[in-house]
Amino acid sequence: MSDGSDFRVTLLGTGVPIPTPDRFGPCALVEAGDQKILVDAGRGATIRLFQLKIPIGRIDVQLITHYHSDHVACLPDVWLTGWLASHFGTRTKPYRVIGPTGAKRLMGNLELAYADDIKIRHADEKFPLSGIATDVTEFDADGPVYEKNGLKVIAFEVDHGDVIKPCYGYRFEYGGRVAVLSSDTRYNQNVIKHGAGANLLVHEVASARPELMKEAYVQRIIAHHTVPYDCGRVFTQTQPKLAAYTHLVLVASNTVPPPTVADIVAETRKTYEGPLEVGEDLMSFEIGSTVIVKRLMP
Ligand SMILES: [Zn+2]
Ligand SMILES: [Zn+2]
């Protein structure tokens, strides 16, 4: 079995719409062999790739989980900056996007929105149009969405709320190992089904202090996500070699502070006793016979 350095998940952004510098918008990088897959592109994704010294144009596939703006806010930046000829860009082939229904409309509208930039850079800096073209695949059901060089990616629908559809998580299979990313979801049986046997299960989490839970808008936010107690139930039922949190929805107000990471862990421990990490930006997981956690944030 490999030491895991050939199959790695790095959390580029573990945040939510809150514009904090500590946790950038939702984004994860999955590396399998020489392939690099970006899952969502939340605020700051390009900055994190630059910190990792990975040219933005080096991304082979952009996956999208759903169309909440915080998950796709940096998509135009990944697409456009990845086209620049400088060392941090370098893409000369089309930007490959795979997502649930809506991906074609999003990319088509971005092409309209940025048409002037594309025209100018092509005429002025002579960047090839092949590097700014898009190659978009949509899907509308559970199943494989990508397969290449031993990497298989399976999309599975999750439950992010009655009107927040479509929304999908992803399961990555590579060399007999499995990493699963839940996307945004409530407690959901499909995550348990597709998370079964995972070496790494990365799950979202949301929490608010009891005094804030009286507010209707807070109840609405929490109802779209999974509280730590229920995340623990998911982990106990899937038994991953390592469970990790990302997308920390820590609800606060002007007067009520957010729950702490320790609060979230304590709640999780009521229903789950196994290995658990609370994700941080630039935390990486090397998936071998064990999962090795590395923190890259300076
Ligand atoms: Zn969402
Ligand atoms: Zn979200």
PDB file of C-alpha atoms and ligand atoms in Angstrom:
ATOM      1  CA  MET A   1       0.000   0.000   0.000  1.00  0.00           C
ATOM      2  CA  SER A   2       1.215   3.473  -0.869  1.00  0.00           C
ATOM      3  CA  ASP A   3       2.306   5.848   1.883  1.00  0.00           C
ATOM      4  CA  GLY A   4      -0.510   8.099   0.741  1.00  0.00           C
ATOM      5  CA  SER A   5       1.540  10.819  -0.924  1.00  0.00           C
ATOM      6  CA  ASP A   6      -0.099   9.903  -4.269  1.00  0.00           C
ATOM      7  CA  PHE A   7      -3.653  10.498  -2.983  1.00  0.00           C
ATOM      8  CA  ARG A   8      -4.184  13.678  -1.066  1.00  0.00           C
ATOM      9  CA  VAL A   9      -7.061  15.950  -0.090  1.00  0.00           C
ATOM     10  CA  THR A  10      -6.188  19.525   0.868  1.00  0.00           C
ATOM     11  CA  LEU A  11      -8.771  21.892   2.317  1.00  0.00           C
ATOM     12  CA  LEU A  12      -8.197  25.231   0.580  1.00  0.00           C
ATOM     13  CA  GLY A  13     -11.144  26.908   2.274  1.00  0.00           C
ATOM     14  CA  THR A  14     -13.008  25.637   5.319  1.00  0.00           C
ATOM     15  CA  GLY A  15     -15.333  28.603   5.680  1.00  0.00           C
ATOM     16  CA  VAL A  16     -18.777  29.734   4.626  1.00  0.00           C
ATOM     17  CA  PRO A  17     -20.143  33.115   3.431  1.00  0.00           C
ATOM     18  CA  ILE A  18     -18.609  34.847   6.503  1.00  0.00           C
ATOM     19  CA  PRO A  19     -15.755  36.919   4.982  1.00  0.00           C
ATOM     20  CA  THR A  20     -13.154  36.017   7.606  1.00  0.00           C
ATOM     21  CA  PRO A  21      -9.452  35.818   6.715  1.00  0.00           C
ATOM     22  CA  ASP A  22      -9.102  32.699   8.909  1.00  0.00           C
ATOM     23  CA  ARG A  23     -11.338  30.501   6.813  1.00  0.00           C
ATOM     24  CA  PHE A  24     -11.639  31.173   3.097  1.00  0.00           C
ATOM     25  CA  GLY A  25     -14.681  30.092   1.077  1.00  0.00           C
ATOM     26  CA  PRO A  26     -15.450  26.404   0.519  1.00  0.00           C
ATOM     27  CA  CYS A  27     -12.898  24.686  -1.707  1.00  0.00           C
ATOM     28  CA  ALA A  28     -10.935  21.432  -1.619  1.00  0.00           C
ATOM     29  CA  LEU A  29      -8.133  20.127  -3.800  1.00  0.00           C
ATOM     30  CA  VAL A  30      -8.002  16.392  -4.519  1.00  0.00           C
ATOM     31  CA  GLU A  31      -4.722  15.081  -5.936  1.00  0.00           C
ATOM     32  CA  ALA A  32      -4.566  11.529  -7.290  1.00  0.00           C
ATOM     33  CA  GLY A  33      -1.346  10.591  -9.050  1.00  0.00           C
ATOM     34  CA  ASP A  34      -0.665  13.513 -11.363  1.00  0.00           C
ATOM     35  CA  GLN A  35      -4.289  14.638 -11.506  1.00  0.00           C
ATOM     36  CA  LYS A  36      -5.556  17.700  -9.676  1.00  0.00           C
ATOM     37  CA  ILE A  37      -9.272  18.159  -9.082  1.00  0.00           C
ATOM     38  CA  LEU A  38     -10.791  21.253  -7.503  1.00  0.00           C
ATOM     39  CA  VAL A  39     -14.064  20.802  -5.618  1.00  0.00           C
ATOM     40  CA  ASP A  40     -15.920  24.129  -5.585  1.00  0.00           C
ATOM     41  CA  ALA A  41     -14.102  27.449  -5.740  1.00  0.00           C
ATOM     42  CA  GLY A  42     -15.017  29.566  -2.760  1.00  0.00           C
ATOM     43  CA  ARG A  43     -13.575  32.981  -2.033  1.00  0.00           C
ATOM     44  CA  GLY A  44      -9.783  32.903  -2.061  1.00  0.00           C
ATOM     45  CA  ALA A  45      -9.274  29.559  -3.823  1.00  0.00           C
ATOM     46  CA  THR A  46      -6.682  31.092  -6.173  1.00  0.00           C
ATOM     47  CA  ILE A  47      -4.743  32.542  -3.227  1.00  0.00           C
ATOM     48  CA  ARG A  48      -4.564  29.119  -1.565  1.00  0.00           C
ATOM     49  CA  LEU A  49      -3.383  27.470  -4.809  1.00  0.00           C
ATOM     50  CA  PHE A  50      -0.686  30.133  -5.070  1.00  0.00           C
ATOM     51  CA  GLN A  51       0.381  29.390  -1.474  1.00  0.00           C
ATOM     52  CA  LEU A  52       0.712  25.731  -2.467  1.00  0.00           C
ATOM     53  CA  LYS A  53       2.787  26.787  -5.524  1.00  0.00           C
ATOM     54  CA  ILE A  54       0.295  25.039  -7.794  1.00  0.00           C
ATOM     55  CA  PRO A  55      -0.304  26.960 -11.034  1.00  0.00           C
ATOM     56  CA  ILE A  56      -4.015  27.677 -11.291  1.00  0.00           C
ATOM     57  CA  GLY A  57      -3.989  26.421 -14.861  1.00  0.00           C
ATOM     58  CA  ARG A  58      -2.695  23.078 -13.597  1.00  0.00           C
ATOM     59  CA  ILE A  59      -6.175  22.101 -12.364  1.00  0.00           C
ATOM     60  CA  ASP A  60      -7.460  19.263 -14.547  1.00  0.00           C
ATOM     61  CA  VAL A  61     -11.103  19.332 -13.504  1.00  0.00           C
ATOM     62  CA  GLN A  62     -13.304  21.771 -11.637  1.00  0.00           C
ATOM     63  CA  LEU A  63     -16.128  20.009  -9.795  1.00  0.00           C
ATOM     64  CA  ILE A  64     -19.109  21.944  -8.459  1.00  0.00           C
ATOM     65  CA  THR A  65     -21.312  20.715  -5.589  1.00  0.00           C
ATOM     66  CA  HIS A  66     -24.092  23.317  -5.811  1.00  0.00           C
ATOM     67  CA  TYR A  67     -24.766  26.914  -6.750  1.00  0.00           C
ATOM     68  CA  HIS A  68     -24.729  28.812  -3.455  1.00  0.00           C
ATOM     69  CA  SER A  69     -22.537  31.795  -4.281  1.00  0.00           C
ATOM     70  CA  ASP A  70     -19.953  31.103  -1.584  1.00  0.00           C
ATOM     71  CA  HIS A  71     -19.104  27.819  -3.333  1.00  0.00           C
ATOM     72  CA  VAL A  72     -18.592  29.341  -6.782  1.00  0.00           C
ATOM     73  CA  ALA A  73     -17.559  32.943  -6.009  1.00  0.00           C
ATOM     74  CA  CYS A  74     -13.939  32.315  -7.056  1.00  0.00           C
ATOM     75  CA  LEU A  75     -14.829  30.262 -10.130  1.00  0.00           C
ATOM     76  CA  PRO A  76     -14.276  33.162 -12.563  1.00  0.00           C
ATOM     77  CA  ASP A  77     -10.922  33.871 -10.893  1.00  0.00           C
ATOM     78  CA  VAL A  78      -9.781  30.246 -11.246  1.00  0.00           C
ATOM     79  CA  TRP A  79     -10.941  30.247 -14.853  1.00  0.00           C
ATOM     80  CA  LEU A  80      -9.570  33.671 -15.905  1.00  0.00           C
ATOM     81  CA  THR A  81      -6.387  33.921 -13.817  1.00  0.00           C
ATOM     82  CA  GLY A  82      -5.572  30.309 -14.683  1.00  0.00           C
ATOM     83  CA  TRP A  83      -5.357  31.451 -18.314  1.00  0.00           C
ATOM     84  CA  LEU A  84      -2.588  34.000 -17.710  1.00  0.00           C
ATOM     85  CA  ALA A  85       0.763  33.002 -19.172  1.00  0.00           C
ATOM     86  CA  SER A  86       2.663  33.793 -15.940  1.00  0.00           C
ATOM     87  CA  HIS A  87       3.894  30.941 -13.753  1.00  0.00           C
ATOM     88  CA  PHE A  88       0.759  31.096 -11.556  1.00  0.00           C
ATOM     89  CA  GLY A  89      -1.576  30.607 -14.545  1.00  0.00           C
ATOM     90  CA  THR A  90      -0.392  28.581 -17.572  1.00  0.00           C
ATOM     91  CA  ARG A  91      -3.592  26.902 -18.808  1.00  0.00           C
ATOM     92  CA  THR A  92      -3.602  26.400 -22.584  1.00  0.00           C
ATOM     93  CA  LYS A  93      -6.369  23.798 -22.785  1.00  0.00           C
ATOM     94  CA  PRO A  94     -10.073  24.320 -22.056  1.00  0.00           C
ATOM     95  CA  TYR A  95     -11.249  24.779 -18.463  1.00  0.00           C
ATOM     96  CA  ARG A  96     -12.990  21.487 -17.679  1.00  0.00           C
ATOM     97  CA  VAL A  97     -16.045  21.844 -15.429  1.00  0.00           C
ATOM     98  CA  ILE A  98     -18.275  19.051 -14.127  1.00  0.00           C
ATOM     99  CA  GLY A  99     -21.314  19.895 -12.052  1.00  0.00           C
ATOM    100  CA  PRO A 100     -24.993  19.268 -11.519  1.00  0.00           C
ATOM    101  CA  THR A 101     -27.554  20.897 -13.808  1.00  0.00           C
ATOM    102  CA  GLY A 102     -26.793  24.617 -13.930  1.00  0.00           C
ATOM    103  CA  ALA A 103     -23.061  24.383 -14.716  1.00  0.00           C
ATOM    104  CA  LYS A 104     -23.564  25.199 -18.401  1.00  0.00           C
ATOM    105  CA  ARG A 105     -25.698  28.239 -17.623  1.00  0.00           C
ATOM    106  CA  LEU A 106     -23.198  29.493 -15.055  1.00  0.00           C
ATOM    107  CA  MET A 107     -20.187  29.118 -17.353  1.00  0.00           C
ATOM    108  CA  GLY A 108     -22.082  30.497 -20.364  1.00  0.00           C
ATOM    109  CA  ASN A 109     -23.027  33.578 -18.396  1.00  0.00           C
ATOM    110  CA  LEU A 110     -19.476  34.016 -17.109  1.00  0.00           C
ATOM    111  CA  GLU A 111     -18.248  33.940 -20.708  1.00  0.00           C
ATOM    112  CA  LEU A 112     -20.646  36.799 -21.467  1.00  0.00           C
ATOM    113  CA  ALA A 113     -19.717  38.721 -18.322  1.00  0.00           C
ATOM    114  CA  TYR A 114     -15.983  38.545 -19.040  1.00  0.00           C
ATOM    115  CA  ALA A 115     -16.121  38.772 -22.834  1.00  0.00           C
ATOM    116  CA  ASP A 116     -14.264  42.102 -22.888  1.00  0.00           C
ATOM    117  CA  ASP A 117     -11.386  40.793 -20.772  1.00  0.00           C
ATOM    118  CA  ILE A 118     -11.080  37.708 -22.945  1.00  0.00           C
ATOM    119  CA  LYS A 119     -11.095  39.788 -26.138  1.00  0.00           C
ATOM    120  CA  ILE A 120      -8.500  42.212 -24.768  1.00  0.00           C
ATOM    121  CA  ARG A 121      -6.092  39.593 -23.435  1.00  0.00           C
ATOM    122  CA  HIS A 122      -6.307  37.544 -26.607  1.00  0.00           C
ATOM    123  CA  ALA A 123      -5.641  40.579 -28.817  1.00  0.00           C
ATOM    124  CA  ASP A 124      -3.076  42.216 -26.551  1.00  0.00           C
ATOM    125  CA  GLU A 125      -1.195  39.417 -24.778  1.00  0.00           C
ATOM    126  CA  LYS A 126      -1.846  36.790 -27.484  1.00  0.00           C
ATOM    127  CA  PHE A 127      -3.109  34.176 -25.035  1.00  0.00           C
ATOM    128  CA  PRO A 128      -4.573  31.246 -27.004  1.00  0.00           C
ATOM    129  CA  LEU A 129      -8.367  31.093 -26.997  1.00  0.00           C
ATOM    130  CA  SER A 130      -8.076  27.342 -26.339  1.00  0.00           C
ATOM    131  CA  GLY A 131      -6.974  28.215 -22.777  1.00  0.00           C
ATOM    132  CA  ILE A 132     -10.091  30.226 -21.973  1.00  0.00           C
ATOM    133  CA  ALA A 133     -12.586  27.907 -23.671  1.00  0.00           C
ATOM    134  CA  THR A 134     -14.808  25.922 -21.326  1.00  0.00           C
ATOM    135  CA  ASP A 135     -15.654  22.236 -21.486  1.00  0.00           C
ATOM    136  CA  VAL A 136     -18.682  21.694 -19.279  1.00  0.00           C
ATOM    137  CA  THR A 137     -20.417  18.435 -18.362  1.00  0.00           C
ATOM    138  CA  GLU A 138     -23.661  18.397 -16.393  1.00  0.00           C
ATOM    139  CA  PHE A 139     -25.285  15.504 -14.564  1.00  0.00           C
ATOM    140  CA  ASP A 140     -28.625  15.038 -12.809  1.00  0.00           C
ATOM    141  CA  ALA A 141     -28.360  11.723 -10.973  1.00  0.00           C
ATOM    142  CA  ASP A 142     -26.074   9.697  -8.709  1.00  0.00           C
ATOM    143  CA  GLY A 143     -23.229   7.920 -10.477  1.00  0.00           C
ATOM    144  CA  PRO A 144     -19.708   8.202 -11.904  1.00  0.00           C
ATOM    145  CA  VAL A 145     -18.955  11.624 -13.390  1.00  0.00           C
ATOM    146  CA  TYR A 146     -15.222  11.256 -14.095  1.00  0.00           C
ATOM    147  CA  GLU A 147     -12.811   8.392 -14.613  1.00  0.00           C
ATOM    148  CA  LYS A 148      -9.165   8.653 -15.658  1.00  0.00           C
ATOM    149  CA  ASN A 149      -5.807   7.028 -14.832  1.00  0.00           C
ATOM    150  CA  GLY A 150      -7.219   4.989 -11.954  1.00  0.00           C
ATOM    151  CA  LEU A 151      -9.225   7.821 -10.407  1.00  0.00           C
ATOM    152  CA  LYS A 152     -12.987   7.421 -10.295  1.00  0.00           C
ATOM    153  CA  VAL A 153     -15.271  10.207  -9.084  1.00  0.00           C
ATOM    154  CA  ILE A 154     -18.845   9.375  -8.120  1.00  0.00           C
ATOM    155  CA  ALA A 155     -21.434  12.086  -7.497  1.00  0.00           C
ATOM    156  CA  PHE A 156     -24.220  11.477  -4.993  1.00  0.00           C
ATOM    157  CA  GLU A 157     -27.170  13.696  -4.193  1.00  0.00           C
ATOM    158  CA  VAL A 158     -27.393  15.159  -0.710  1.00  0.00           C
ATOM    159  CA  ASP A 159     -30.101  17.071   1.147  1.00  0.00           C
ATOM    160  CA  HIS A 160     -29.271  20.764   1.573  1.00  0.00           C
ATOM    161  CA  GLY A 161     -32.922  21.804   1.949  1.00  0.00           C
ATOM    162  CA  ASP A 162     -36.111  21.608  -0.044  1.00  0.00           C
ATOM    163  CA  VAL A 163     -35.335  24.434  -2.477  1.00  0.00           C
ATOM    164  CA  ILE A 164     -31.522  24.260  -2.498  1.00  0.00           C
ATOM    165  CA  LYS A 165     -31.359  21.819  -5.368  1.00  0.00           C
ATOM    166  CA  PRO A 166     -29.416  20.361  -7.011  1.00  0.00           C
ATOM    167  CA  CYS A 167     -26.728  19.632  -4.425  1.00  0.00           C
ATOM    168  CA  TYR A 168     -24.220  16.775  -4.663  1.00  0.00           C
ATOM    169  CA  GLY A 169     -21.357  15.289  -2.664  1.00  0.00           C
ATOM    170  CA  TYR A 170     -18.440  13.430  -4.256  1.00  0.00           C
ATOM    171  CA  ARG A 171     -16.732  10.104  -3.618  1.00  0.00           C
ATOM    172  CA  PHE A 172     -13.157   9.684  -4.932  1.00  0.00           C
ATOM    173  CA  GLU A 173     -11.770   6.187  -5.442  1.00  0.00           C
ATOM    174  CA  TYR A 174      -8.068   5.780  -6.219  1.00  0.00           C
ATOM    175  CA  GLY A 175      -5.768   2.799  -5.804  1.00  0.00           C
ATOM    176  CA  GLY A 176      -8.082   0.985  -3.397  1.00  0.00           C
ATOM    177  CA  ARG A 177      -8.573   4.051  -1.219  1.00  0.00           C
ATOM    178  CA  VAL A 178     -11.602   6.283  -0.821  1.00  0.00           C
ATOM    179  CA  ALA A 179     -12.143   9.935   0.083  1.00  0.00           C
ATOM    180  CA  VAL A 180     -15.673  11.299   0.418  1.00  0.00           C
ATOM    181  CA  LEU A 181     -16.715  14.954   0.560  1.00  0.00           C
ATOM    182  CA  SER A 182     -20.232  15.503   1.853  1.00  0.00           C
ATOM    183  CA  SER A 183     -20.870  18.947   0.329  1.00  0.00           C
ATOM    184  CA  ASP A 184     -23.541  21.014   2.132  1.00  0.00           C
ATOM    185  CA  THR A 185     -26.188  18.748   3.579  1.00  0.00           C
ATOM    186  CA  ARG A 186     -28.482  17.896   6.428  1.00  0.00           C
ATOM    187  CA  TYR A 187     -28.078  14.519   8.117  1.00  0.00           C
ATOM    188  CA  ASN A 188     -28.454  12.355   5.047  1.00  0.00           C
ATOM    189  CA  GLN A 189     -28.616   8.613   4.364  1.00  0.00           C
ATOM    190  CA  ASN A 190     -26.980   9.036   0.958  1.00  0.00           C
ATOM    191  CA  VAL A 191     -23.835  10.388   2.626  1.00  0.00           C
ATOM    192  CA  ILE A 192     -23.824   7.310   4.856  1.00  0.00           C
ATOM    193  CA  LYS A 193     -24.328   5.026   1.842  1.00  0.00           C
ATOM    194  CA  HIS A 194     -21.549   6.600  -0.245  1.00  0.00           C
ATOM    195  CA  GLY A 195     -19.363   7.311   2.765  1.00  0.00           C
ATOM    196  CA  ALA A 196     -19.257   3.658   3.775  1.00  0.00           C
ATOM    197  CA  GLY A 197     -15.744   2.265   3.886  1.00  0.00           C
ATOM    198  CA  ALA A 198     -14.118   5.644   3.271  1.00  0.00           C
ATOM    199  CA  ASN A 199     -10.567   6.171   4.419  1.00  0.00           C
ATOM    200  CA  LEU A 200     -11.391   9.868   4.746  1.00  0.00           C
ATOM    201  CA  LEU A 201     -14.847  11.362   5.212  1.00  0.00           C
ATOM    202  CA  VAL A 202     -14.933  15.148   5.067  1.00  0.00           C
ATOM    203  CA  HIS A 203     -18.246  16.467   6.354  1.00  0.00           C
ATOM    204  CA  GLU A 204     -19.757  19.905   6.776  1.00  0.00           C
ATOM    205  CA  VAL A 205     -20.967  21.056  10.196  1.00  0.00           C
ATOM    206  CA  ALA A 206     -23.117  23.840  11.616  1.00  0.00           C
ATOM    207  CA  SER A 207     -23.767  25.068  15.104  1.00  0.00           C
ATOM    208  CA  ALA A 208     -25.164  28.000  17.093  1.00  0.00           C
ATOM    209  CA  ARG A 209     -25.334  28.692  20.816  1.00  0.00           C
ATOM    210  CA  PRO A 210     -28.712  27.866  22.415  1.00  0.00           C
ATOM    211  CA  GLU A 211     -29.595  31.538  22.924  1.00  0.00           C
ATOM    212  CA  LEU A 212     -29.285  32.165  19.178  1.00  0.00           C
ATOM    213  CA  MET A 213     -31.348  29.112  18.253  1.00  0.00           C
ATOM    214  CA  LYS A 214     -34.473  31.083  19.263  1.00  0.00           C
ATOM    215  CA  GLU A 215     -34.025  33.290  16.182  1.00  0.00           C
ATOM    216  CA  ALA A 216     -35.985  32.186  13.114  1.00  0.00           C
ATOM    217  CA  TYR A 217     -33.179  33.081  10.673  1.00  0.00           C
ATOM    218  CA  VAL A 218     -30.712  31.007  12.710  1.00  0.00           C
ATOM    219  CA  GLN A 219     -33.102  28.050  12.764  1.00  0.00           C
ATOM    220  CA  ARG A 220     -33.345  28.383   8.984  1.00  0.00           C
ATOM    221  CA  ILE A 221     -29.553  28.297   8.550  1.00  0.00           C
ATOM    222  CA  ILE A 222     -29.085  25.333  10.890  1.00  0.00           C
ATOM    223  CA  ALA A 223     -31.925  23.437   9.170  1.00  0.00           C
ATOM    224  CA  HIS A 224     -29.893  23.446   5.929  1.00  0.00           C
ATOM    225  CA  HIS A 225     -26.899  21.818   7.573  1.00  0.00           C
ATOM    226  CA  THR A 226     -25.826  19.115  10.040  1.00  0.00           C
ATOM    227  CA  VAL A 227     -25.271  19.802  13.734  1.00  0.00           C
ATOM    228  CA  PRO A 228     -22.228  18.132  15.375  1.00  0.00           C
ATOM    229  CA  TYR A 229     -24.386  15.612  17.243  1.00  0.00           C
ATOM    230  CA  ASP A 230     -25.795  14.353  13.922  1.00  0.00           C
ATOM    231  CA  CYS A 231     -22.390  14.479  12.187  1.00  0.00           C
ATOM    232  CA  GLY A 232     -21.223  12.097  14.902  1.00  0.00           C
ATOM    233  CA  ARG A 233     -24.085   9.753  13.983  1.00  0.00           C
ATOM    234  CA  VAL A 234     -22.959   9.861  10.326  1.00  0.00           C
ATOM    235  CA  PHE A 235     -19.362   9.069  11.329  1.00  0.00           C
ATOM    236  CA  THR A 236     -20.414   6.234  13.619  1.00  0.00           C
ATOM    237  CA  GLN A 237     -22.491   4.680  10.854  1.00  0.00           C
ATOM    238  CA  THR A 238     -19.787   5.028   8.182  1.00  0.00           C
ATOM    239  CA  GLN A 239     -16.724   4.302  10.361  1.00  0.00           C
ATOM    240  CA  PRO A 240     -14.150   6.177   8.266  1.00  0.00           C
ATOM    241  CA  LYS A 241     -10.457   5.741   9.087  1.00  0.00           C
ATOM    242  CA  LEU A 242     -10.570   9.499   9.654  1.00  0.00           C
ATOM    243  CA  ALA A 243     -13.491  11.907   9.882  1.00  0.00           C
ATOM    244  CA  ALA A 244     -12.812  15.586   9.270  1.00  0.00           C
ATOM    245  CA  TYR A 245     -14.877  18.731   9.434  1.00  0.00           C
ATOM    246  CA  THR A 246     -14.900  21.472   6.862  1.00  0.00           C
ATOM    247  CA  HIS A 247     -17.393  24.235   6.013  1.00  0.00           C
ATOM    248  CA  LEU A 248     -17.762  25.319   9.635  1.00  0.00           C
ATOM    249  CA  VAL A 249     -21.037  27.223   9.950  1.00  0.00           C
ATOM    250  CA  LEU A 250     -20.406  28.836  13.345  1.00  0.00           C
ATOM    251  CA  VAL A 251     -23.380  31.126  13.702  1.00  0.00           C
ATOM    252  CA  ALA A 252     -22.893  34.321  15.721  1.00  0.00           C
ATOM    253  CA  SER A 253     -24.585  37.686  16.130  1.00  0.00           C
ATOM    254  CA  ASN A 254     -23.437  41.120  17.280  1.00  0.00           C
ATOM    255  CA  THR A 255     -23.993  40.023  20.868  1.00  0.00           C
ATOM    256  CA  VAL A 256     -23.717  36.227  20.855  1.00  0.00           C
ATOM    257  CA  PRO A 257     -20.293  34.717  20.033  1.00  0.00           C
ATOM    258  CA  PRO A 258     -19.951  31.722  17.737  1.00  0.00           C
ATOM    259  CA  PRO A 259     -19.537  28.232  19.188  1.00  0.00           C
ATOM    260  CA  THR A 260     -15.882  27.240  19.512  1.00  0.00           C
ATOM    261  CA  VAL A 261     -14.124  24.346  17.820  1.00  0.00           C
ATOM    262  CA  ALA A 262     -13.944  22.696  21.269  1.00  0.00           C
ATOM    263  CA  ASP A 263     -17.749  23.044  21.576  1.00  0.00           C
ATOM    264  CA  ILE A 264     -18.206  21.294  18.236  1.00  0.00           C
ATOM    265  CA  VAL A 265     -15.873  18.459  19.158  1.00  0.00           C
ATOM    266  CA  ALA A 266     -17.602  17.976  22.526  1.00  0.00           C
ATOM    267  CA  GLU A 267     -21.023  17.740  20.844  1.00  0.00           C
ATOM    268  CA  THR A 268     -19.655  15.291  18.261  1.00  0.00           C
ATOM    269  CA  ARG A 269     -18.225  13.098  21.010  1.00  0.00           C
ATOM    270  CA  LYS A 270     -21.746  12.409  22.297  1.00  0.00           C
ATOM    271  CA  THR A 271     -22.332  10.196  19.246  1.00  0.00           C
ATOM    272  CA  TYR A 272     -18.875   9.351  17.834  1.00  0.00           C
ATOM    273  CA  GLU A 273     -15.701   8.066  19.461  1.00  0.00           C
ATOM    274  CA  GLY A 274     -13.457   7.545  16.427  1.00  0.00           C
ATOM    275  CA  PRO A 275     -10.686   9.605  14.826  1.00  0.00           C
ATOM    276  CA  LEU A 276     -11.718  13.210  14.142  1.00  0.00           C
ATOM    277  CA  GLU A 277     -10.006  16.330  12.816  1.00  0.00           C
ATOM    278  CA  VAL A 278     -11.487  19.797  12.632  1.00  0.00           C
ATOM    279  CA  GLY A 279     -10.349  21.143   9.281  1.00  0.00           C
ATOM    280  CA  GLU A 280      -8.323  24.294   8.850  1.00  0.00           C
ATOM    281  CA  ASP A 281      -7.387  26.075   5.641  1.00  0.00           C
ATOM    282  CA  LEU A 282      -4.417  24.323   4.010  1.00  0.00           C
ATOM    283  CA  MET A 283      -4.806  21.228   6.156  1.00  0.00           C
ATOM    284  CA  SER A 284      -4.003  18.202   4.008  1.00  0.00           C
ATOM    285  CA  PHE A 285      -4.782  14.518   4.335  1.00  0.00           C
ATOM    286  CA  GLU A 286      -2.475  11.954   2.719  1.00  0.00           C
ATOM    287  CA  ILE A 287      -4.486   8.803   2.259  1.00  0.00           C
ATOM    288  CA  GLY A 288      -2.455   5.599   2.529  1.00  0.00           C
ATOM    289  CA  SER A 289      -2.944   2.629   4.839  1.00  0.00           C
ATOM    290  CA  THR A 290      -3.446   5.347   7.435  1.00  0.00           C
ATOM    291  CA  VAL A 291      -4.449   8.972   6.875  1.00  0.00           C
ATOM    292  CA  ILE A 292      -1.632  11.414   7.632  1.00  0.00           C
ATOM    293  CA  VAL A 293      -2.699  14.937   8.562  1.00  0.00           C
ATOM    294  CA  LYS A 294      -0.449  17.867   7.690  1.00  0.00           C
ATOM    295  CA  ARG A 295      -0.891  21.544   8.424  1.00  0.00           C
ATOM    296  CA  LEU A 296       0.596  23.776   5.757  1.00  0.00           C
ATOM    297  CA  MET A 297      -0.620  27.150   7.017  1.00  0.00           C
ATOM    298  CA  PRO A 298       2.454  29.215   7.914  1.00  0.00           C
TER     299      PRO A 298
HETATM  300 ZN    ZN B   1     -24.835  25.712   0.422  1.00  0.00          ZN
HETATM  301 ZN    ZN B   2     -22.052  26.222   1.875  1.00  0.00          ZN
END
